[in-house]
mmCIF file of C-alpha atoms in Angstrom:
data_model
loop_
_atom_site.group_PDB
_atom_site.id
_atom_site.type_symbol
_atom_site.label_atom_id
_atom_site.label_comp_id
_atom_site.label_asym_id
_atom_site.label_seq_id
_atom_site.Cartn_x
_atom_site.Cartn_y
_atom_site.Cartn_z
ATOM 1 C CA UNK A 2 13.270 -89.765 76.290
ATOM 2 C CA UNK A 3 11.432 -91.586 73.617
ATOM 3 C CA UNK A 4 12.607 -94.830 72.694
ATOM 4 C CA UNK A 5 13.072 -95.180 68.619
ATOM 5 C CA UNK A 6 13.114 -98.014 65.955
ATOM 6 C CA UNK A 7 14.533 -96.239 62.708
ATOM 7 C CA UNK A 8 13.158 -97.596 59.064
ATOM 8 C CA UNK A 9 14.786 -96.322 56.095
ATOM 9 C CA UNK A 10 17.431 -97.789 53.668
ATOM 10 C CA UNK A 11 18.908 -94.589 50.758
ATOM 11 C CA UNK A 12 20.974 -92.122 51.816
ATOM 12 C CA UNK A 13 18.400 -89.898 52.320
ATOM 13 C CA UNK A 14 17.987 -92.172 55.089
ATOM 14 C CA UNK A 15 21.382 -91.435 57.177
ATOM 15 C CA UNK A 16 21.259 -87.733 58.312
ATOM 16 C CA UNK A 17 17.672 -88.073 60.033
ATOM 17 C CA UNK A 18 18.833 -90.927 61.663
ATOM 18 C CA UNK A 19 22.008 -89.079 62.814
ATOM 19 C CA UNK A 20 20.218 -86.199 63.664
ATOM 20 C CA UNK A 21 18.105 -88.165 66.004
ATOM 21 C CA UNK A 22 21.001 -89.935 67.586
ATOM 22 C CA UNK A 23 22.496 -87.043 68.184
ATOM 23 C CA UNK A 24 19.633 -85.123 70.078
ATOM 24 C CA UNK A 25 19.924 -88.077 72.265
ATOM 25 C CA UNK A 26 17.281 -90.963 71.452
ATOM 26 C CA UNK A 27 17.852 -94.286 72.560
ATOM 27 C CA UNK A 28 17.413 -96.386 68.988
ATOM 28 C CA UNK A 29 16.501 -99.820 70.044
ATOM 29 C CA UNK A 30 17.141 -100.997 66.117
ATOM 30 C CA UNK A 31 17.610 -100.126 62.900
ATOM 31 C CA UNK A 32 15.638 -101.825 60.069
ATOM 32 C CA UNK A 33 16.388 -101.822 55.960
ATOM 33 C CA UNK A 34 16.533 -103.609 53.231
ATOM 34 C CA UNK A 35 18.497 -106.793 52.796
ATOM 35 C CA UNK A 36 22.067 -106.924 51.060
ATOM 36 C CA UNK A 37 21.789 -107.492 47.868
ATOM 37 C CA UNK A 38 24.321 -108.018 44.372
ATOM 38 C CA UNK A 39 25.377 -104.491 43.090
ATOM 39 C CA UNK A 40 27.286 -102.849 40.057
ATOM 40 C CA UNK A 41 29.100 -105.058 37.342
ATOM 41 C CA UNK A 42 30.596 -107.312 39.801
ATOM 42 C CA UNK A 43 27.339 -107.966 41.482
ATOM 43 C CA UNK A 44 29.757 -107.868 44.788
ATOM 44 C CA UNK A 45 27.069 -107.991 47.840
ATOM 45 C CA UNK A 46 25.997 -104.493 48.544
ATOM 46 C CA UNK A 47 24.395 -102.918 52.175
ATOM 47 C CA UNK A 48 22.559 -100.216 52.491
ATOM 48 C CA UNK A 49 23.329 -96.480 53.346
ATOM 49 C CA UNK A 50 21.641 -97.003 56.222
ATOM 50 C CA UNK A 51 23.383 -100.157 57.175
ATOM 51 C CA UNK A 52 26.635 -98.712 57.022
ATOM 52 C CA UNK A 53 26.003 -95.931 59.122
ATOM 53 C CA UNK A 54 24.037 -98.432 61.943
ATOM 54 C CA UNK A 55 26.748 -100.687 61.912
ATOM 55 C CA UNK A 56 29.599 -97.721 62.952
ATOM 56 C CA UNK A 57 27.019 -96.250 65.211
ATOM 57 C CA UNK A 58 27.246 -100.139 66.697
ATOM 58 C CA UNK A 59 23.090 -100.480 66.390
ATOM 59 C CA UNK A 60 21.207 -103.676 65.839
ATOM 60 C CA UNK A 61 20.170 -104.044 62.221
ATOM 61 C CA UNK A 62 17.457 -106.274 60.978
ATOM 62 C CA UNK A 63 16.709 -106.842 57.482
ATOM 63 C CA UNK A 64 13.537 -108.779 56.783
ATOM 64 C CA UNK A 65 12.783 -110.286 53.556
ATOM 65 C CA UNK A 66 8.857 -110.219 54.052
ATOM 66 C CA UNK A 67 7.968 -107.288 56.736
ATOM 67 C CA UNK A 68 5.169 -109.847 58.156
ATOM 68 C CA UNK A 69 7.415 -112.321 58.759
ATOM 69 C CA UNK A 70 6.688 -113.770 62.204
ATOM 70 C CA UNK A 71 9.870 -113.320 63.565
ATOM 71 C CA UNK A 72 10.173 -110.029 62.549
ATOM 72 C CA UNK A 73 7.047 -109.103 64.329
ATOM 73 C CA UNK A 74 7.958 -111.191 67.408
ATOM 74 C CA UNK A 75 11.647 -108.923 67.121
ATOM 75 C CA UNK A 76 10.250 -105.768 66.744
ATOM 76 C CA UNK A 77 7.410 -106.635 69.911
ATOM 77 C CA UNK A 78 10.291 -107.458 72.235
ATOM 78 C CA UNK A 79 11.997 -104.476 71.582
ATOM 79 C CA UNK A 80 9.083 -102.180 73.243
ATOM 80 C CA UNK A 81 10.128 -98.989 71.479
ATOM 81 C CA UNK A 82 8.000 -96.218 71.916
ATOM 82 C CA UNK A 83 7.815 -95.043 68.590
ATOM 83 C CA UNK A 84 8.886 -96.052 65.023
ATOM 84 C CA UNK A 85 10.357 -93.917 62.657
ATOM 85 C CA UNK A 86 10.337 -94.137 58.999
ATOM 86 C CA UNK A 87 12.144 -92.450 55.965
ATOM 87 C CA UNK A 88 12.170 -93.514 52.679
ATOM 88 C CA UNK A 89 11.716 -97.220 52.990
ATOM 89 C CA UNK A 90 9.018 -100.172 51.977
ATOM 90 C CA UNK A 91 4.996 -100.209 52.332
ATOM 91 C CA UNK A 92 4.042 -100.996 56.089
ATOM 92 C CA UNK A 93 1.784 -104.080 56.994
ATOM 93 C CA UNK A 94 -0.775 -102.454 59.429
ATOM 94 C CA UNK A 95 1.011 -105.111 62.281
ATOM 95 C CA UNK A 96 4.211 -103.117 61.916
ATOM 96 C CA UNK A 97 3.199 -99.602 62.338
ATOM 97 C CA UNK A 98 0.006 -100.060 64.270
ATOM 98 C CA UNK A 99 2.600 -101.507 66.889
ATOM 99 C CA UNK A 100 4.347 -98.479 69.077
ATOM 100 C CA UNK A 101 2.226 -96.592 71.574
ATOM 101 C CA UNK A 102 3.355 -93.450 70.422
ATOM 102 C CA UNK A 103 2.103 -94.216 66.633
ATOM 103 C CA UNK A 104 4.447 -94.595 63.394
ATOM 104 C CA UNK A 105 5.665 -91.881 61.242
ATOM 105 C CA UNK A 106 7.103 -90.708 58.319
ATOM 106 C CA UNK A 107 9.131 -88.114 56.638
ATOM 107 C CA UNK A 108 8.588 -87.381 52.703
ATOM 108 C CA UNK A 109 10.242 -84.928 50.755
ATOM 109 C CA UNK A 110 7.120 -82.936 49.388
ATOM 110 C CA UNK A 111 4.730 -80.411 50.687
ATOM 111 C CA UNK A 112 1.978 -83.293 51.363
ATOM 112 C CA UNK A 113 -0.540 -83.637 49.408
ATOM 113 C CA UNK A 114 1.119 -82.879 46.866
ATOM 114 C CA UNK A 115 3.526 -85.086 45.106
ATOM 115 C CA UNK A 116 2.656 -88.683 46.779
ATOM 116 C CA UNK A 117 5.009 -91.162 45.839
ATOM 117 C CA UNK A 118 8.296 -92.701 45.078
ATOM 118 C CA UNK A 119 10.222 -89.659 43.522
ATOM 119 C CA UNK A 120 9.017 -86.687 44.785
ATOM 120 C CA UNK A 121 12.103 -84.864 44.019
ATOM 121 C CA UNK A 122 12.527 -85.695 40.260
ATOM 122 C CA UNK A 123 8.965 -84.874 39.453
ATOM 123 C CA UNK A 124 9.006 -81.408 41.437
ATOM 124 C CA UNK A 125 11.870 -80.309 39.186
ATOM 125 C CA UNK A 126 10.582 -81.828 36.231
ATOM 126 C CA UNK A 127 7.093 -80.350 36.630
ATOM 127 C CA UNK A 128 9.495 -77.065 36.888
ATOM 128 C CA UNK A 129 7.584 -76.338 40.548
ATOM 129 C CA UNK A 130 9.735 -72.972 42.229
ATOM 130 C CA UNK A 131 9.708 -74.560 46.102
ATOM 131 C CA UNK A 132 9.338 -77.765 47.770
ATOM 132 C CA UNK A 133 9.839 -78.832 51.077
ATOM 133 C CA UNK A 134 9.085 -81.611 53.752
ATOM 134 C CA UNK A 135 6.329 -82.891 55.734
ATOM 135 C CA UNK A 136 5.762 -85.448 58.748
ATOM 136 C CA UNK A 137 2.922 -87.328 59.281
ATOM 137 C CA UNK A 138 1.571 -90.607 61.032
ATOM 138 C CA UNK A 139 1.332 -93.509 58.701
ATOM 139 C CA UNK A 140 -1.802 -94.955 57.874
ATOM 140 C CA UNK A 141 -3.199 -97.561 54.998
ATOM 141 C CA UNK A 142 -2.932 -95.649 51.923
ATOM 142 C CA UNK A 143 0.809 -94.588 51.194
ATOM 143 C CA UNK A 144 1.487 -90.828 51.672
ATOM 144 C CA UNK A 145 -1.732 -90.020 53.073
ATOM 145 C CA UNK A 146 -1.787 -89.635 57.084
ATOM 146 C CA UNK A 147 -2.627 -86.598 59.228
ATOM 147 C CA UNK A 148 0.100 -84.372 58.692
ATOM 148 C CA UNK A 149 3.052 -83.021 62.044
ATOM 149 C CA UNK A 150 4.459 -80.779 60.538
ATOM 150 C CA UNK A 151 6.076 -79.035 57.078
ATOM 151 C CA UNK A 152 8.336 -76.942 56.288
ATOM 152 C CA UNK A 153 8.704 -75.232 52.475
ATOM 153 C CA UNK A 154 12.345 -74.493 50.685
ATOM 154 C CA UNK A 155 12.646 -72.781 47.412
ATOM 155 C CA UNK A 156 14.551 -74.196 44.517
ATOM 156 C CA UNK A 157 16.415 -72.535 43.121
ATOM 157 C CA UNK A 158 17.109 -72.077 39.228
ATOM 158 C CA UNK A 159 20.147 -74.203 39.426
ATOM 159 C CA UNK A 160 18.905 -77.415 41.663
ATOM 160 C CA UNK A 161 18.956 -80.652 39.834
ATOM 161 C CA UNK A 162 17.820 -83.437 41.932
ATOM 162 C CA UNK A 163 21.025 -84.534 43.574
ATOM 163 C CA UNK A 164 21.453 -80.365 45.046
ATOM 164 C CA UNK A 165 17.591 -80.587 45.991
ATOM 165 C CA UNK A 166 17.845 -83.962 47.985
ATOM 166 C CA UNK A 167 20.561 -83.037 49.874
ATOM 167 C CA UNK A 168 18.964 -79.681 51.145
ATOM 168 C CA UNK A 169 15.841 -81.667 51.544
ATOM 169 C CA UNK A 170 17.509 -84.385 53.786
ATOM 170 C CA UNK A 171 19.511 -81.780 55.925
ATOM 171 C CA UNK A 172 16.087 -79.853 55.959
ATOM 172 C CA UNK A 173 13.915 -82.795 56.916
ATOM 173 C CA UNK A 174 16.081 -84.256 59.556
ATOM 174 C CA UNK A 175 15.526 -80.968 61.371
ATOM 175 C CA UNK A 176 12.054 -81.349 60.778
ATOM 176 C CA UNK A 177 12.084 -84.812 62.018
ATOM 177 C CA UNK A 178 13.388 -84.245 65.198
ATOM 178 C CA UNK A 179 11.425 -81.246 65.977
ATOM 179 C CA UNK A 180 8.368 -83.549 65.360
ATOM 180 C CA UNK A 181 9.581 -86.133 68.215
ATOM 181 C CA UNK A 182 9.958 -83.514 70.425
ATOM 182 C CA UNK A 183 6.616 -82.856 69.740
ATOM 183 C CA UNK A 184 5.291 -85.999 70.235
ATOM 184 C CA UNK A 185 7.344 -86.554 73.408
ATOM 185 C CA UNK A 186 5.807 -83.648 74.913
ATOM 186 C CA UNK A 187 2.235 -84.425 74.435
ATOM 187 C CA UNK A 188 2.237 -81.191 72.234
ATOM 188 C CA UNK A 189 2.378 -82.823 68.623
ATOM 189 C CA UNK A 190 -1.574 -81.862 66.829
ATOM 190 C CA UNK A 191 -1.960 -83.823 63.358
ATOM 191 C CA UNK A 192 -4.173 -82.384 60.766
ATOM 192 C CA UNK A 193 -6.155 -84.774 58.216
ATOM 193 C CA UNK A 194 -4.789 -83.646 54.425
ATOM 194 C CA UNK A 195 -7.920 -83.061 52.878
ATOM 195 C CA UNK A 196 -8.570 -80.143 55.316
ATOM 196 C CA UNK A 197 -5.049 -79.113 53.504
ATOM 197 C CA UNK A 198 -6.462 -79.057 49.977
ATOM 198 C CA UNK A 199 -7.504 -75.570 48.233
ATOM 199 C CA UNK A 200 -10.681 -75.937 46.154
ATOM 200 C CA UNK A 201 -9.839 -76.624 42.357
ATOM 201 C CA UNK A 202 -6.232 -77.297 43.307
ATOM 202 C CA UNK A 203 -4.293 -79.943 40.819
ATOM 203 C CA UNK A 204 -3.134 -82.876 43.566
ATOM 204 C CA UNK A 205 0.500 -83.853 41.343
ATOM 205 C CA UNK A 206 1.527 -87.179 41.807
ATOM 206 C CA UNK A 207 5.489 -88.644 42.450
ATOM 207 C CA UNK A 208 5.157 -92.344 40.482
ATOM 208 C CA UNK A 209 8.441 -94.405 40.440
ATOM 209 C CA UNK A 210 10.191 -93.427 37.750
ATOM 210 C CA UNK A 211 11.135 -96.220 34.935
ATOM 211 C CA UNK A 212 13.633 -95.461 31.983
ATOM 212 C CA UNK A 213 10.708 -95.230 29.405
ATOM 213 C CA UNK A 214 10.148 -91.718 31.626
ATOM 214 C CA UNK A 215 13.552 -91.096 31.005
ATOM 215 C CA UNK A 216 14.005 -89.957 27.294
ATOM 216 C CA UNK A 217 13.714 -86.943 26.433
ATOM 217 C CA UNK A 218 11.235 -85.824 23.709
ATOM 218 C CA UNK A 219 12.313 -83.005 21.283
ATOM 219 C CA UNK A 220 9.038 -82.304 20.107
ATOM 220 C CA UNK A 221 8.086 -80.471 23.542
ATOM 221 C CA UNK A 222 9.305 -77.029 24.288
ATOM 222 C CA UNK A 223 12.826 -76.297 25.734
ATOM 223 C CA UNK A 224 12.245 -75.336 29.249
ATOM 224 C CA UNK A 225 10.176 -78.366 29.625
ATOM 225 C CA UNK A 226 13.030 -80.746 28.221
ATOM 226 C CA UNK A 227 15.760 -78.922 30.938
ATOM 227 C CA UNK A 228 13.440 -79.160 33.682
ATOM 228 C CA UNK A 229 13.445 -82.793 32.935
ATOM 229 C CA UNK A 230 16.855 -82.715 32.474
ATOM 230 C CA UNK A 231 17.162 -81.003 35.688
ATOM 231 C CA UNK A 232 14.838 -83.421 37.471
ATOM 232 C CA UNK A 233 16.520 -86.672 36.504
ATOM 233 C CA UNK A 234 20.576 -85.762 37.034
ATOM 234 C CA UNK A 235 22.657 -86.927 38.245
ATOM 235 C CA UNK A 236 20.323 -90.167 38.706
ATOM 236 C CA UNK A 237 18.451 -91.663 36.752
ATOM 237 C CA UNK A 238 19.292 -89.496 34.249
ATOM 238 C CA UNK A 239 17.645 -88.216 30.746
ATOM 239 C CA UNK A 240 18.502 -90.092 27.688
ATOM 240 C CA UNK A 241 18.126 -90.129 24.312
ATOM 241 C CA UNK A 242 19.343 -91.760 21.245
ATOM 242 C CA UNK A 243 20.623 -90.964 18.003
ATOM 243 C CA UNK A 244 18.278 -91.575 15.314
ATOM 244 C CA UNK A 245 18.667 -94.462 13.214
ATOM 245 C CA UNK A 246 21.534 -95.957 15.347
ATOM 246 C CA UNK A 247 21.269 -97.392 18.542
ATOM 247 C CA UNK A 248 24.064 -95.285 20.567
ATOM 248 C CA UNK A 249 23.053 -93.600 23.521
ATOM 249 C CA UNK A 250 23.200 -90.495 25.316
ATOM 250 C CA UNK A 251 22.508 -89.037 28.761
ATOM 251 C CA UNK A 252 22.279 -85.555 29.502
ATOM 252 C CA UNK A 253 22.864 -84.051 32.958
ATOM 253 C CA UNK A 254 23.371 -79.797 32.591
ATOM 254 C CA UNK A 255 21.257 -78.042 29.862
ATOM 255 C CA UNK A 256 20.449 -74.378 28.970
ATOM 256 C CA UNK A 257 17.209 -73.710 27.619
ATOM 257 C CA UNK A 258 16.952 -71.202 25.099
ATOM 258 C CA UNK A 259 13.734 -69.617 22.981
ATOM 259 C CA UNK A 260 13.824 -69.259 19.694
ATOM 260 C CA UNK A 261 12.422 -69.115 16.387
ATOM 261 C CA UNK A 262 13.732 -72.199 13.434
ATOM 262 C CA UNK A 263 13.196 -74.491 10.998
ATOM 263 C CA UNK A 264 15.125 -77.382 11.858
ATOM 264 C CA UNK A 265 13.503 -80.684 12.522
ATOM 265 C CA UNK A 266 13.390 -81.192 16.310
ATOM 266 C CA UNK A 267 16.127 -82.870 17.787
ATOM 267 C CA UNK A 268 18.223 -81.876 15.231
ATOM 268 C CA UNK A 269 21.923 -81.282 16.359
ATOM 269 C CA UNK A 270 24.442 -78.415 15.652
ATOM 270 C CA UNK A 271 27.821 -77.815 17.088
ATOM 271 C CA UNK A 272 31.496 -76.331 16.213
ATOM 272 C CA UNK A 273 32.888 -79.834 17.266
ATOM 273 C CA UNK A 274 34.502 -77.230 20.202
ATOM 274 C CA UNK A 275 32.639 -75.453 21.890
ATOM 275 C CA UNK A 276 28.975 -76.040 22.050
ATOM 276 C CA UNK A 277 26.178 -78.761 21.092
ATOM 277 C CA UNK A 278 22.780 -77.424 20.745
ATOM 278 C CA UNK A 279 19.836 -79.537 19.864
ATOM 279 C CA UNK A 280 16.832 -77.791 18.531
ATOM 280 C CA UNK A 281 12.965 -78.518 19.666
ATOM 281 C CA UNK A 282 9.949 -76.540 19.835
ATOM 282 C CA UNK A 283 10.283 -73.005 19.893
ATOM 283 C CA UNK A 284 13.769 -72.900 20.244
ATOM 284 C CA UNK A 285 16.680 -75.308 21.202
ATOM 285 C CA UNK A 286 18.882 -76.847 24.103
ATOM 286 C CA UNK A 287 22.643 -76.046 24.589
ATOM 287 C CA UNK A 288 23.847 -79.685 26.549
ATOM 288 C CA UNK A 289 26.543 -78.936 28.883
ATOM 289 C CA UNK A 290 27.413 -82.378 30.153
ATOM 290 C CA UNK A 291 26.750 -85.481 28.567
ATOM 291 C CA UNK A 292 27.657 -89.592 29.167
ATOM 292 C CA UNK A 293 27.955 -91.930 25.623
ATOM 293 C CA UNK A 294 27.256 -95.264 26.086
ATOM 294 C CA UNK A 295 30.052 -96.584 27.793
ATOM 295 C CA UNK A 296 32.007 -93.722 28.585
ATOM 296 C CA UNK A 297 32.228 -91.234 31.442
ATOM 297 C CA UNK A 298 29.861 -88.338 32.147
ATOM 298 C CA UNK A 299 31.746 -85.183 30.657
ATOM 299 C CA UNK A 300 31.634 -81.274 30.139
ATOM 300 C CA UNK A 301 30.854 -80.758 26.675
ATOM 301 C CA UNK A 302 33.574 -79.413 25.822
ATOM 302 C CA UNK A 303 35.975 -82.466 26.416
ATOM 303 C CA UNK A 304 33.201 -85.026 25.029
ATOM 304 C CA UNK A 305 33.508 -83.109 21.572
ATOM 305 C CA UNK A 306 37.177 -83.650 21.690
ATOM 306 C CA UNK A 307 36.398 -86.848 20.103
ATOM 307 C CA UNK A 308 33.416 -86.373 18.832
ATOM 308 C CA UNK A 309 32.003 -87.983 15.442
ATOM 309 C CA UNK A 310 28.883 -86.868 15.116
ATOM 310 C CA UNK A 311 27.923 -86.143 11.488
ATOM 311 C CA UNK A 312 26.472 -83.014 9.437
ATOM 312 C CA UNK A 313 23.281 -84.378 9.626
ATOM 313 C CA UNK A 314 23.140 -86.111 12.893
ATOM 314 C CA UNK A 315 19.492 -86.061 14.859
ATOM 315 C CA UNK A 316 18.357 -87.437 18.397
ATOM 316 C CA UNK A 317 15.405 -89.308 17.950
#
């Protein structure tokens, strides 16, 4: 069987890997990200991946630079016939030039679409009605090599991004393995992307997402502000802030509803029971779960317990 070096560092990361193990490849290592300080504390923190490498007993390197000449020299001696890599760093061409059998990758997108960082968050927030995974061999530009194989799954009208990643990493670990098969049987057949593009079709991008792309405008209509809601819970989460103080919200569950109003958007009602709606264009949100600034994520319902917001009150 073919001989693997996994790359990958989330915890999108962990099934593929354990799928592969347990079809039976021999991983010679496992590479990812260094520790690093994490949460208030800043108490050293290793990777998903790590963990899972270390009780599955596999070597683990963590390079600072990936063309670092020992890390070349380390992954050279190691002779593995193919390298494997999910949701982890930029290549050097050194690295995944390197293996006989090529380099490849697994992204959570129908490829070409949604290239990037957070394909996931931006398929929900563009309000897209399926998905799904690809594999392809890596080459220079990111997200861009001749595509294995793909796979499409619907999403469904109550995914947010945490439901959608986990389908998509129980999905694409299947996929994954089925494409080293593939390869290991001389029977894999890559097709260049362009040849996958429809004439006049809209290529969406997946850019890391920052905080600025994080608040949540109440000007724009309400099925647009859920979907973002949607696409950003339970991490990184939507925000917003109450105008003309500086507390802040997130918002993880939303219902969008049309219809017609005169209230200045972001404009909040509620029984101080029951309900919080927040009006926009053409019609309003009902929040369902909400954080404060230093408190715990909450149904609505127990949040306006102790709630003090005022007759007038307005996000911003």
């Amino acid at each position: 069987m073919l001989s693997i070096v996994y790359m990958g560092t989330p915890h999108f990361a962990v099934e593929p890997l354990k799928k592969i193990l347990e079809a039976g490849y021999t991983v010679k290592a496992v590479v990812t990200a260094p520790d690093k300080p994490a949460g208030r504390g800043q108490k050293i923190s290793m990777s998903a991946v790590k963990e899972f490498a270390l009780e599955k007993k596999l070597p683990v390197l963590q390079p600072d630079k990936l063309k670092e000449e020992t890390f070349i020299n380390r992954l050279q001696s190691l002779q593995a016939d193919l390298f494997v890599v999910v949701a982890f760093r930029m290549l050097p061409e050194a690295v995944w030039k390197m293996p006989p059998q090529g380099t490849i990758n697994l992204h959570a997108s129908i490829l070409p679409q949604y290239r990037g960082a957070a394909p996931i968050n931006w398929a929900l927030i563009n309000g897209e009605t399926q998905t799904g995974v690809s594999t392809f061999f890596i080459k220079h530009e990111i997200d861009t090599g001749d595509i294995l194989l793909q796979e499409i799954l619907p999403i469904d009208d109550e995914d947010d991004a945490g439901t959608l990643h986990d389908k998509l990493m129980h999905l694409g670990s299947d996929v994954l393995v089925k494409t080293i098969r593939l390869i290991e049987t001389s029977n894999a057949s890559a097709v260049k992307q362009e040849n996958l593009v429809h004439e006049h079709q809209e290529l969406k991008q997946a850019p890391k997402i920052f905080k600025s792309d994080c608040k949540l405008n109440w000007h724009d209509l309400a099925h647009h502000i859920h979907n973002k809601v949607r696409g950003l819970s339970p991490y990184p989460g939507a925000w917003t802030k109450l105008k003309n103080t500086s507390s802040e919200y997130k918002i993880y569950k939303t219902k969008a509803y049309t219809a017609e109003h005169s209230f200045e958007p972001g404009k909040i009602e509620t029984d101080y029971k029951n309900y919080l709606k927040v009006y926009c264009k053409e019609g309003y949100i009902e929040i369902q779960e909400i954080q404060a600034s230093g408190k715990k994520r909450m149904p609505v319902e127990e949040y306006l317990k102790g709630c003090k917001f005022s007759t007038d009150a307005c996000f911003e």
